[in-house]
Short mmCIF file of C-alpha atoms in Angstrom, two decimals:
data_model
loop_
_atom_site.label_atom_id
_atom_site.label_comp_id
_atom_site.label_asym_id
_atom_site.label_seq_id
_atom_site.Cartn_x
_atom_site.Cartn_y
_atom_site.Cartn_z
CA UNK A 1 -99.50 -123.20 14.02
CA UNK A 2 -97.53 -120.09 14.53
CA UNK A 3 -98.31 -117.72 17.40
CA UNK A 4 -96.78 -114.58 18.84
CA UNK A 5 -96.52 -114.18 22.29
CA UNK A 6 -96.35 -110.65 23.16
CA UNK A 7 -95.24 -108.75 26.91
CA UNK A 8 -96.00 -107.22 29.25
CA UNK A 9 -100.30 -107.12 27.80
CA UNK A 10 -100.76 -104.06 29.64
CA UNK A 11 -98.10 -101.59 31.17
CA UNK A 12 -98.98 -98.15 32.96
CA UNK A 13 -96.30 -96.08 33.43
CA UNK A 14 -94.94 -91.91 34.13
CA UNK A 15 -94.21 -89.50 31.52
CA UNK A 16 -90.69 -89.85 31.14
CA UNK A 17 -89.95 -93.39 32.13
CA UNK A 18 -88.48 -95.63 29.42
CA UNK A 19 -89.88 -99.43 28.35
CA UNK A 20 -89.98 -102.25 26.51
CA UNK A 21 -92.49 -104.87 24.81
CA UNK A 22 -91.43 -107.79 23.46
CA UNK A 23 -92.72 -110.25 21.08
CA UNK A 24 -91.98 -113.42 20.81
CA UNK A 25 -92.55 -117.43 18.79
CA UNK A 26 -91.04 -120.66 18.35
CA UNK A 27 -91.30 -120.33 14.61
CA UNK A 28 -89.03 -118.27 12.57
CA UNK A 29 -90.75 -115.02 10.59
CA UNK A 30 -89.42 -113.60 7.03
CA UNK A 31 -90.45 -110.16 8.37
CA UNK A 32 -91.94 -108.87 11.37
CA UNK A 33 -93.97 -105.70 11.86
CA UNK A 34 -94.78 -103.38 14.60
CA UNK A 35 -98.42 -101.66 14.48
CA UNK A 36 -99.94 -98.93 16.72
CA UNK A 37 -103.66 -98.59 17.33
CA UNK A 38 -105.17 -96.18 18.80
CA UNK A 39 -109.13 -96.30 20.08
CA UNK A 40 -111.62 -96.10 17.22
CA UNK A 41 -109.04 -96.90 14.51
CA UNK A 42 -107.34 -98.94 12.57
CA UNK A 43 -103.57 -100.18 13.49
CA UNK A 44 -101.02 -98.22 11.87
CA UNK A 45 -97.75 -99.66 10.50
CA UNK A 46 -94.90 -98.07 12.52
CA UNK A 47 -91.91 -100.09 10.98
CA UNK A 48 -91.23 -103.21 9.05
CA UNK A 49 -87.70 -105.14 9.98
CA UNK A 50 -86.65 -108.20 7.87
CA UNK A 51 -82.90 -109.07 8.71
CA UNK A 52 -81.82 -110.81 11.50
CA UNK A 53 -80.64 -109.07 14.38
CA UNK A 54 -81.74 -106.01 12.36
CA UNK A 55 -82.13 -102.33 14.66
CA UNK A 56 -84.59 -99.65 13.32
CA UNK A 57 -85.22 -96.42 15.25
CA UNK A 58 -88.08 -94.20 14.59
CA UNK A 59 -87.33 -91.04 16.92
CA UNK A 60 -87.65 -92.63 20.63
CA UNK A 61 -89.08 -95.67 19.57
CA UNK A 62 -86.14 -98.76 18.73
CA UNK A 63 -87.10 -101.61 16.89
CA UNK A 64 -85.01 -105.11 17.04
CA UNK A 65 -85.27 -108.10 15.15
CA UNK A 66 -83.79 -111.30 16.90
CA UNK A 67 -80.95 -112.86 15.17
CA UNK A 68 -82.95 -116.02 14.31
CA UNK A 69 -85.61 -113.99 13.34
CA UNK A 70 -88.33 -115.27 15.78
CA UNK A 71 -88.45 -112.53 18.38
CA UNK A 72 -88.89 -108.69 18.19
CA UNK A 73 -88.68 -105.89 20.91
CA UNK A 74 -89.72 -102.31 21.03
CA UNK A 75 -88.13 -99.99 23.16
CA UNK A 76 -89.06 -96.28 23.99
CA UNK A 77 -87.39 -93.88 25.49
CA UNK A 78 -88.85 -90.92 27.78
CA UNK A 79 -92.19 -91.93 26.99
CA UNK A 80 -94.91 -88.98 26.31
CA UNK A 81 -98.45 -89.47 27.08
CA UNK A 82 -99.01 -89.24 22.83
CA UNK A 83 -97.43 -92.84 23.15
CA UNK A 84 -100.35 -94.27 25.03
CA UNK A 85 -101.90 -97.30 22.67
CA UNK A 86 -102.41 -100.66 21.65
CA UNK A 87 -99.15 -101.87 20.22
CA UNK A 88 -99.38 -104.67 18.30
CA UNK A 89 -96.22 -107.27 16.52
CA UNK A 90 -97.02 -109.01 13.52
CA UNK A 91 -95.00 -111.49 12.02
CA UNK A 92 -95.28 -112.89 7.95
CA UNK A 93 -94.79 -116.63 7.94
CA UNK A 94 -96.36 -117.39 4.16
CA UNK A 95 -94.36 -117.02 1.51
CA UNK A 96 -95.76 -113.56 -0.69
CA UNK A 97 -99.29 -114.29 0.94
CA UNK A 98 -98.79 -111.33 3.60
CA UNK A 99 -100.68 -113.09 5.90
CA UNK A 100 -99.97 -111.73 9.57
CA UNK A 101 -99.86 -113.16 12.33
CA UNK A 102 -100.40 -110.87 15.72
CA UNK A 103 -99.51 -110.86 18.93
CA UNK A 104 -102.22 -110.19 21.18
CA UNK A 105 -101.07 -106.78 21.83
CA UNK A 106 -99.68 -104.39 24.62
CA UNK A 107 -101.57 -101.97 26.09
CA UNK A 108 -99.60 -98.75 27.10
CA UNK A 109 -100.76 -95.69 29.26
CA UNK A 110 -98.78 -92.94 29.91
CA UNK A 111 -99.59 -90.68 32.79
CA UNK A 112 -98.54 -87.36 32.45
CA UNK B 1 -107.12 -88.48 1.21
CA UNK B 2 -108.47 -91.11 2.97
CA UNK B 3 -106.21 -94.37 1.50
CA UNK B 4 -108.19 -97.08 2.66
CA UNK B 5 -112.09 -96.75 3.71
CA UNK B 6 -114.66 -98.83 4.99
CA UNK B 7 -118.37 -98.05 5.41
CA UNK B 8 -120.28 -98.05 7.57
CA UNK B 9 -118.39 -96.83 10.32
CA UNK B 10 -121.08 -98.74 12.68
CA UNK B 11 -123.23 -101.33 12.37
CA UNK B 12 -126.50 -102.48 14.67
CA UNK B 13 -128.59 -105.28 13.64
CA UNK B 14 -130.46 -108.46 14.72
CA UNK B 15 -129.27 -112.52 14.66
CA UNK B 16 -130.17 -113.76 11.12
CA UNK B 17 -129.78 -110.76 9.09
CA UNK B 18 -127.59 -110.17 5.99
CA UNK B 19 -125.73 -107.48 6.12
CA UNK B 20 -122.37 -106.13 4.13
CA UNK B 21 -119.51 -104.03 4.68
CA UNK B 22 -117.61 -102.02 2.03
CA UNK B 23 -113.99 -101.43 1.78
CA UNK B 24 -111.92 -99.33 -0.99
CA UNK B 25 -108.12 -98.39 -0.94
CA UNK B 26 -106.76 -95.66 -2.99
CA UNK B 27 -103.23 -97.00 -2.53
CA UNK B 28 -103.03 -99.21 -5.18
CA UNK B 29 -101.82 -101.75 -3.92
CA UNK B 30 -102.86 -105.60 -5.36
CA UNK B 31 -103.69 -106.87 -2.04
CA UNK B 32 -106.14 -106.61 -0.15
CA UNK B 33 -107.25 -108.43 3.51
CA UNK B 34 -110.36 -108.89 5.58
CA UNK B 35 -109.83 -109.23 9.50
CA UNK B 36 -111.41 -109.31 12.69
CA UNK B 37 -110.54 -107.57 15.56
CA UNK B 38 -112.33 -109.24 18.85
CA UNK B 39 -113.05 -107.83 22.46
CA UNK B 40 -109.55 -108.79 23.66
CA UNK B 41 -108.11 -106.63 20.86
CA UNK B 42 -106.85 -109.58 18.75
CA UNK B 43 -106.68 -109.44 15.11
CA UNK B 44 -107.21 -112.25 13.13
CA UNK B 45 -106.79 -112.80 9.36
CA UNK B 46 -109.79 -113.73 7.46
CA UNK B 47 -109.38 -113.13 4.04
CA UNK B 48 -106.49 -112.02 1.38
CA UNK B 49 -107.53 -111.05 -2.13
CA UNK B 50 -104.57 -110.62 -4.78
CA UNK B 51 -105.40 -108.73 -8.14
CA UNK B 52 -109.21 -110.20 -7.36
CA UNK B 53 -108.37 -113.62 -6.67
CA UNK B 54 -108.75 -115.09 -3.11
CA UNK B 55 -105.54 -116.66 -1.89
CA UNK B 56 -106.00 -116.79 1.69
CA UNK B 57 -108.99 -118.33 3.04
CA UNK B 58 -108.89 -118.32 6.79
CA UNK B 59 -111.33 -121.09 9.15
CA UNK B 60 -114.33 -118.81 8.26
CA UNK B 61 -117.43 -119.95 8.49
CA UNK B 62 -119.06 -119.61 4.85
CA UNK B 63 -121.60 -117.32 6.21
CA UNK B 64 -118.78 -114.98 5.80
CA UNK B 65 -118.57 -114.44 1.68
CA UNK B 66 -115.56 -111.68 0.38
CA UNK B 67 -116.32 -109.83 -2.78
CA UNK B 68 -113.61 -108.30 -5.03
CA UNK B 69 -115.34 -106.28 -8.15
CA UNK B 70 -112.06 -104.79 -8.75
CA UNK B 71 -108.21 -104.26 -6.82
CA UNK B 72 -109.40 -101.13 -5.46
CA UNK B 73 -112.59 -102.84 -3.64
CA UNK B 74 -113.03 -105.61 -1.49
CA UNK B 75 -116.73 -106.06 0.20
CA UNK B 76 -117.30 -108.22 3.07
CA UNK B 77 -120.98 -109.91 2.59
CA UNK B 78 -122.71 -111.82 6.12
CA UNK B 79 -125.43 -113.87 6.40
CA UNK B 80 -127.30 -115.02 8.63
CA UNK B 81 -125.88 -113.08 11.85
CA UNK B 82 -125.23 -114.58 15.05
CA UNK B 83 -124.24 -113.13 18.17
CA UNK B 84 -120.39 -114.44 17.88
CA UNK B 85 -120.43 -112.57 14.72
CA UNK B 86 -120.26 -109.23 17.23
CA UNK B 87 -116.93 -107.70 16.47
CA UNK B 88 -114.68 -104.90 15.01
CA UNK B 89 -113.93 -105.84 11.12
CA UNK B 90 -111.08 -104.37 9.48
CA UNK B 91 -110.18 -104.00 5.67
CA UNK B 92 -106.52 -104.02 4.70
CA UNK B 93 -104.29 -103.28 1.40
CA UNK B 94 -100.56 -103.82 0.81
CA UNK B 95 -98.15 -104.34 -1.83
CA UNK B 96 -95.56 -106.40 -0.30
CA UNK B 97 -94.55 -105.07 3.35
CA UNK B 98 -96.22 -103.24 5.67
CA UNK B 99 -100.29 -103.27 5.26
CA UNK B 100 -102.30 -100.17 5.82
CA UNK B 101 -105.36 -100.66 7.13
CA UNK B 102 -109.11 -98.89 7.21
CA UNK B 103 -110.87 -97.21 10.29
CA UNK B 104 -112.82 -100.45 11.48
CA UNK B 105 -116.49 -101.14 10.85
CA UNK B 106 -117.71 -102.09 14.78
CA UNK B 107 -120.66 -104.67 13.93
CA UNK B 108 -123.41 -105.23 17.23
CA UNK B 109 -125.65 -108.13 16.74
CA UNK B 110 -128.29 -107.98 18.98
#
């Protein structure tokens, strides 16, 4: 069975500080994704990465595939209180199924 | 234009009802996906339709009955409700990649 493990669950940090979540499995992923979901909504796909040891930035947010494609880490810089959310890793083990796999999610609060 | 919708937006009913939620993407995409979100927050597969035709099929118990009239619709039919069955259910589409999903449909069973 493939899992993702994903850390820290919760974090709670300042305006301005920087962090990072990772995501992590024993089993290896053709793509992994990285969704944000706010309350009373559905997750929303922030970036897709496929290669190993594959970097994708989306303004202050940095994306990173591992190079044996079975981890993933977000990192954001100067974090705004419009970051607060569920974050949520997703991995596709099937082949052309697209069935996900998720991590059980990190949430983030920023104070301002 | 909302891409992918579910209705209703809420649900309330009692154990052993039948009740059904109703999911349409404007996307389209071939794909679409059935999953449930629980109290922790985790999101679970349940379903995958492609072009109509169920290809993933998730340890659901067959209470739980999908219904794809066409790729643009994918309804989600219950029976007999029990209390486990308390939950946030989300409808999905995608065409390869990243999936884009609907606003949730929170179902109480009380």
């Amino acid at each position: 069975t493939q899992l993702l493990e994903q850390s820290p669950q919760f974090l709670s940090i300042q305006e301005g500080e920087n962090l990072t979540v990772y995501c992590n499995s024993s089993s290896v992923f053709s793509s992994l994704q990285w969704y944000r979901q706010e309350p009373g909504e559905g997750p929303v796909l922030l970036v897709t990465v496929v290669t190993g040891g594959e970097v994708k930035k989306l303004k202050r947010l940095t994306f990173q595939f591992g190079d044996a494609r079975k981890d993933s880490s977000l990192h954001i810089t100067a974090a705004q209180p419009g970051d607060t959310g569920l974050y949520l890793c997703a991995g596709d083990g099937s082949s052309n199924t697209g069935k996900l796999i998720f991590g059980q999610g990190t949430t983030l609060q920023v104070k301002p | 234009d909302t891409a992918v919708s579910q209705t209703p937006k809420y649900l309330v009913t009692q154990m052993g009802n039948d009740k059904s939620i109703k999911c349409e993407q404007n996307l389209g995409h071939d794909t679409m996906y059935w999953y449930k979100q629980d109290s922790k927050k985790f999101l679970k597969i349940m379903f995958s339709y492609n072009n109509k035709e169920l290809i993933i099929n998730e340890t659901v118990p067959n209470r739980f009955s999908p219904k794809s009239p066409d790729k643009a619709h994918l309804n989600l039919h219950i029976n007999s409700l029990e209390l486990g069955d308390s939950a946030v259910y989300f409808c999905a589409s995608s065409r390869g990649g990243g999936q884009y999903f609907g606003p949730g449909t929170r179902l109480t069973v009380t």
